[in-house]
XYZ file of C-alpha atoms in Angstrom:
341
model
C 0.000 0.000 0.000
C 1.302 3.466 -0.832
C 2.275 5.843 1.921
C -0.892 7.345 3.373
C -1.203 10.921 4.540
C -0.551 11.532 8.217
C -3.857 10.497 9.790
C -5.655 12.043 12.622
C -4.515 10.775 15.986
C -7.413 9.537 18.097
C -7.456 6.657 20.535
C -7.366 6.432 24.223
C -6.451 6.411 28.382
C -7.199 8.605 26.792
C -7.567 12.376 26.404
C -6.845 16.850 24.721
C -7.114 20.635 24.557
C -5.587 22.004 21.443
C -7.098 25.105 19.888
C -9.653 26.239 22.448
C -9.813 29.865 21.418
C -12.771 30.919 19.330
C -15.826 28.745 18.990
C -16.981 28.077 15.450
C -20.175 29.740 14.372
C -23.096 27.439 15.017
C -26.155 27.148 12.902
C -29.437 27.328 14.811
C -29.821 23.567 14.325
C -26.655 22.953 16.304
C -27.340 25.279 19.205
C -28.219 23.301 22.354
C -31.952 23.556 22.939
C -32.027 21.607 26.226
C -29.869 20.606 29.120
C -27.797 17.515 28.343
C -29.316 14.267 29.521
C -27.473 11.604 31.463
C -27.297 9.633 28.229
C -25.653 12.582 26.459
C -23.027 12.879 29.175
C -22.485 9.119 29.136
C -21.825 9.264 25.425
C -19.478 12.206 25.906
C -17.306 10.327 28.399
C -17.713 6.904 26.668
C -18.988 5.471 29.949
C -18.875 1.751 28.985
C -15.217 2.121 27.964
C -14.332 2.797 31.616
C -14.518 -0.973 32.082
C -11.195 -1.134 30.254
C -9.386 0.966 32.853
C -10.476 -0.185 36.302
C -8.336 -3.298 35.896
C -5.178 -1.184 35.699
C -5.248 -0.369 39.395
C -6.482 -3.855 40.294
C -3.582 -5.474 38.434
C -1.180 -3.015 40.055
C -2.503 -3.804 43.517
C -2.258 -7.554 42.904
C 1.352 -7.168 41.756
C 2.275 -4.931 44.705
C 0.963 -7.520 47.153
C 2.714 -10.518 45.529
C 5.155 -12.160 47.927
C 4.593 -9.421 50.497
C 0.880 -9.342 51.421
C -0.455 -5.904 52.133
C -3.528 -5.500 54.299
C -6.455 -4.333 52.193
C -8.545 -1.535 53.631
C -11.914 -0.280 52.556
C -10.487 2.953 51.208
C -8.354 1.019 48.714
C -11.555 0.325 46.774
C -11.368 3.965 45.687
C -8.274 3.288 43.576
C -10.267 1.805 40.647
C -12.750 4.658 41.130
C -9.903 7.143 40.768
C -8.739 5.397 37.589
C -12.228 5.470 36.118
C -12.745 9.158 36.946
C -9.457 10.165 35.349
C -10.261 8.103 32.257
C -13.786 9.497 31.864
C -12.562 13.027 32.463
C -9.940 12.550 29.778
C -12.579 11.412 27.300
C -14.672 14.526 27.932
C -11.590 16.706 27.457
C -10.800 14.804 24.286
C -14.116 15.762 22.744
C -13.754 19.335 23.966
C -10.394 19.661 22.207
C -11.582 17.851 19.062
C -14.873 19.713 18.696
C -13.816 21.622 15.553
C -12.553 18.501 13.806
C -15.478 16.395 14.997
C -17.864 18.939 13.491
C -16.505 17.782 10.122
C -15.608 14.133 10.699
C -18.046 13.033 13.437
C -20.943 15.524 13.558
C -23.104 13.026 15.475
C -21.015 13.378 18.632
C -22.474 15.255 21.622
C -20.674 18.587 21.111
C -21.007 19.115 17.334
C -24.577 17.797 17.421
C -25.437 20.467 20.004
C -26.442 18.084 22.786
C -23.542 19.201 25.011
C -21.905 22.640 24.964
C -18.111 22.967 24.794
C -18.149 24.682 28.186
C -20.221 21.826 29.589
C -17.766 19.250 28.265
C -14.841 21.169 29.765
C -16.658 21.365 33.092
C -17.347 17.626 33.079
C -13.742 16.837 32.233
C -12.351 19.111 34.912
C -14.760 17.876 37.577
C -14.012 14.216 36.855
C -10.278 14.909 36.927
C -10.613 16.592 40.324
C -12.759 13.707 41.575
C -10.137 11.217 40.435
C -7.336 13.024 42.261
C -9.471 13.307 45.406
C -10.347 9.597 45.304
C -6.669 8.705 44.906
C -5.736 10.893 47.865
C -8.377 9.329 50.101
C -7.387 5.812 49.022
C -3.632 6.111 49.325
C -2.700 9.435 50.829
C 0.454 11.240 49.736
C 1.889 8.134 48.116
C -1.084 7.811 45.781
C -1.136 11.555 45.077
C 2.528 11.334 44.076
C 1.391 9.077 41.219
C -2.013 10.617 40.491
C -0.654 14.122 39.919
C 1.878 13.058 37.231
C -0.866 10.899 35.713
C -3.139 13.932 35.419
C -0.234 15.904 33.955
C 0.198 13.231 31.280
C -3.511 13.243 30.454
C -3.641 17.012 30.114
C -0.322 17.137 28.242
C -1.724 14.659 25.768
C -4.850 16.773 25.440
C -3.121 20.117 25.125
C 0.051 19.316 23.218
C 0.878 15.755 22.318
C -2.154 14.217 20.653
C -1.080 15.042 17.093
C 2.636 15.044 17.910
C 5.022 12.100 17.375
C 5.402 11.881 21.162
C 1.674 11.318 21.602
C 1.730 7.507 21.721
C 4.442 7.595 24.386
C 2.480 10.060 26.515
C -0.574 7.840 26.220
C 1.466 4.782 27.165
C 2.734 6.665 30.208
C -0.882 7.262 31.246
C -1.572 3.530 31.368
C 1.675 2.691 33.079
C 1.114 5.296 35.775
C -2.435 4.086 36.242
C -1.138 0.599 37.051
C 1.337 2.093 39.516
C -1.477 4.088 41.105
C -3.107 0.810 42.079
C 0.199 -0.427 43.506
C 0.649 2.448 45.957
C -0.636 0.502 49.015
C 2.134 -2.107 48.553
C 5.504 -2.599 46.864
C 5.336 -0.442 43.747
C 8.521 -1.963 42.346
C 6.736 -5.316 42.059
C 4.160 -3.704 39.766
C 6.691 -2.379 37.248
C 6.437 -5.410 34.892
C 2.639 -5.109 34.802
C 2.904 -1.355 34.219
C 5.365 -1.936 31.380
C 3.123 -4.593 29.814
C 0.028 -2.365 29.809
C 2.065 0.625 28.617
C 3.525 -1.347 25.704
C 0.075 -2.517 24.607
C -1.204 1.068 24.800
C 1.730 2.338 22.757
C 0.970 -0.048 19.901
C -2.756 0.573 20.140
C -2.292 4.325 19.992
C -0.010 4.138 16.954
C -2.498 1.870 15.184
C -5.406 4.174 16.027
C -3.840 6.937 13.949
C -5.141 5.100 10.906
C -8.778 5.165 11.963
C -9.690 7.932 9.514
C -7.309 7.588 6.557
C -6.148 4.000 6.927
C -3.044 2.459 8.438
C -0.085 0.644 6.824
C 0.918 -3.000 6.710
C 4.125 -2.220 8.571
C 2.331 -0.447 11.417
C -0.432 -3.023 11.869
C 1.995 -5.902 11.466
C 4.339 -4.412 14.042
C 1.496 -4.011 16.500
C 0.475 -7.649 15.942
C 4.036 -8.781 16.703
C 3.946 -6.623 19.815
C 0.738 -8.352 20.905
C 2.387 -11.758 20.614
C 5.377 -10.531 22.612
C 3.110 -9.002 25.262
C 1.108 -12.205 25.635
C 4.314 -14.232 25.977
C 5.689 -11.837 28.599
C 2.501 -11.956 30.654
C 2.337 -15.755 30.426
C 5.873 -16.205 31.772
C 6.001 -18.429 34.834
C 5.150 -16.533 38.003
C 7.922 -16.167 40.606
C 8.022 -19.123 42.990
C 8.280 -16.886 46.058
C 4.955 -16.647 47.817
C 3.516 -19.710 46.073
C 4.977 -22.548 48.124
C 2.077 -24.945 47.629
C 2.475 -26.859 44.337
C -1.258 -26.708 43.702
C -1.218 -22.954 44.095
C 1.709 -22.584 41.703
C -0.048 -24.724 39.119
C -3.270 -22.722 39.399
C -1.367 -19.456 39.038
C 0.573 -20.717 36.047
C -2.375 -22.030 34.066
C -4.665 -19.148 34.923
C -1.987 -16.756 33.694
C -1.551 -18.705 30.450
C -5.325 -18.784 29.888
C -5.700 -15.042 30.455
C -2.735 -14.256 28.201
C -4.257 -16.463 25.509
C -7.589 -14.660 25.873
C -5.767 -11.346 25.458
C -4.113 -12.437 22.220
C -7.357 -13.931 20.907
C -9.221 -10.688 21.645
C -7.081 -8.383 19.519
C -4.604 -10.322 17.353
C -7.043 -11.413 14.591
C -8.200 -7.829 13.964
C -4.590 -6.614 13.913
C -3.649 -9.272 11.356
C -6.610 -8.259 9.181
C -5.479 -4.637 9.387
C -1.975 -5.694 8.361
C -3.271 -7.642 5.355
C -5.799 -4.972 4.348
C -4.803 -1.677 6.023
C -8.048 0.222 5.479
C -9.502 2.778 7.867
C -12.335 0.405 8.747
C -9.947 -2.383 9.676
C -7.832 0.053 11.684
C -10.932 1.140 13.639
C -11.903 -2.469 14.312
C -8.376 -3.321 15.444
C -8.312 -0.282 17.718
C -11.646 -1.218 19.275
C -10.472 -4.803 19.764
C -7.271 -3.543 21.364
C -9.219 -1.511 23.891
C -11.422 -4.499 24.737
C -8.310 -6.684 25.083
C -7.070 -4.486 27.928
C -9.163 -6.439 30.448
C -7.764 -9.932 29.713
C -4.261 -8.443 29.651
C -4.855 -6.904 33.072
C -6.191 -10.276 34.233
C -3.062 -12.021 32.958
C -0.772 -9.720 34.928
C -2.956 -10.038 38.020
C -2.860 -13.826 37.748
C 0.901 -13.822 37.225
C 1.170 -12.049 40.574
C -0.990 -14.674 42.249
C -4.110 -12.499 42.385
C -6.547 -15.218 41.364
C -9.423 -13.415 43.065
C -8.615 -10.269 41.106
C -8.412 -12.338 37.936
C -11.894 -13.730 38.587
C -13.195 -10.209 39.197
C -11.713 -9.025 35.906
C -13.282 -12.001 34.142
C -16.592 -10.692 35.437
C -15.756 -7.206 34.133
C -15.011 -8.716 30.721
C -18.343 -10.551 30.779
C -20.198 -7.334 31.608
C -18.433 -5.549 28.760
C -19.351 -8.328 26.361
C -22.962 -8.149 27.494
C -23.071 -4.400 26.938
C -21.699 -4.841 23.434
C -24.348 -7.451 22.637
C -27.024 -5.121 23.981
C -25.715 -2.310 21.801
C -25.829 -4.503 18.714
C -29.377 -5.585 19.550
C -30.350 -1.914 19.616
C -28.776 -1.374 16.230
C -25.573 0.268 17.456
C -22.134 -0.873 16.339
C -20.743 -0.086 19.756
C -19.576 2.837 21.818
C -16.851 4.809 20.114
C -13.746 4.938 22.255
C -11.797 7.489 20.179
């Protein structure tokens, strides 16, 4: 395939705030005529896509507790809440920053369609960001804030500066990696570094691939991402450390659960990536990007299982089942699925 023009960059932890100066002139048909409904706001923040992010902090917590059990307290349940708030806030900011471009490419979205005002989207994004930082502080105190604040900086940097810049995929990958470490703050954060690196690497490839959602990708890009998926699955499936798993039965359960979750991860996104490599159209790039987002949950489960967090792995399997059910419901209602970019 010939070299394609530089496509628009749009995936996600995901987040922006590029040219926020003058609002484009709106026709009367696009002026908001009512207050946004809960459904409008849910579409703005891509609410169902938050299921792909709560597992970051859960996988981080499981890794931080491996071999050195950390007492779980009720407030630690706010760590996934913090992750979800930061993610949803980033999605609202993304649409705020992309409102001019979306008016041309995706006029059905909440802002260009007039269902949500730009100021309303900015307010939602800011409020959710503040809620995420507050939840992190309550859950983990100064240690959690020391991770949450750089995470917010990465989200807003992506929104303001990096989205269309070559550094964008790396900033987005940093968002995911920091989100995993946020979950690890109650325990040994160093133990969560492999999980953070695994989720960050997947996000890096996903973000690069998502740049072809409008104009198409290339065989080299999609093929490289597919190879990265295989490498990521192999890394997650590596035998868990023996320390902390003295019972042979426990070691066997951890090993095979990890392999199963890693296999589910590869099965969730690799076929679409291969199709995009063979036929690098915009449609195939969008499908591969969507599959990559959905594959986040089994990847998180694989890293949680590798750390011995079988309970966390079971919980994430439930999250994956809920996500699958929501997608089936969307198809039954005639919707292709919630856009995550």
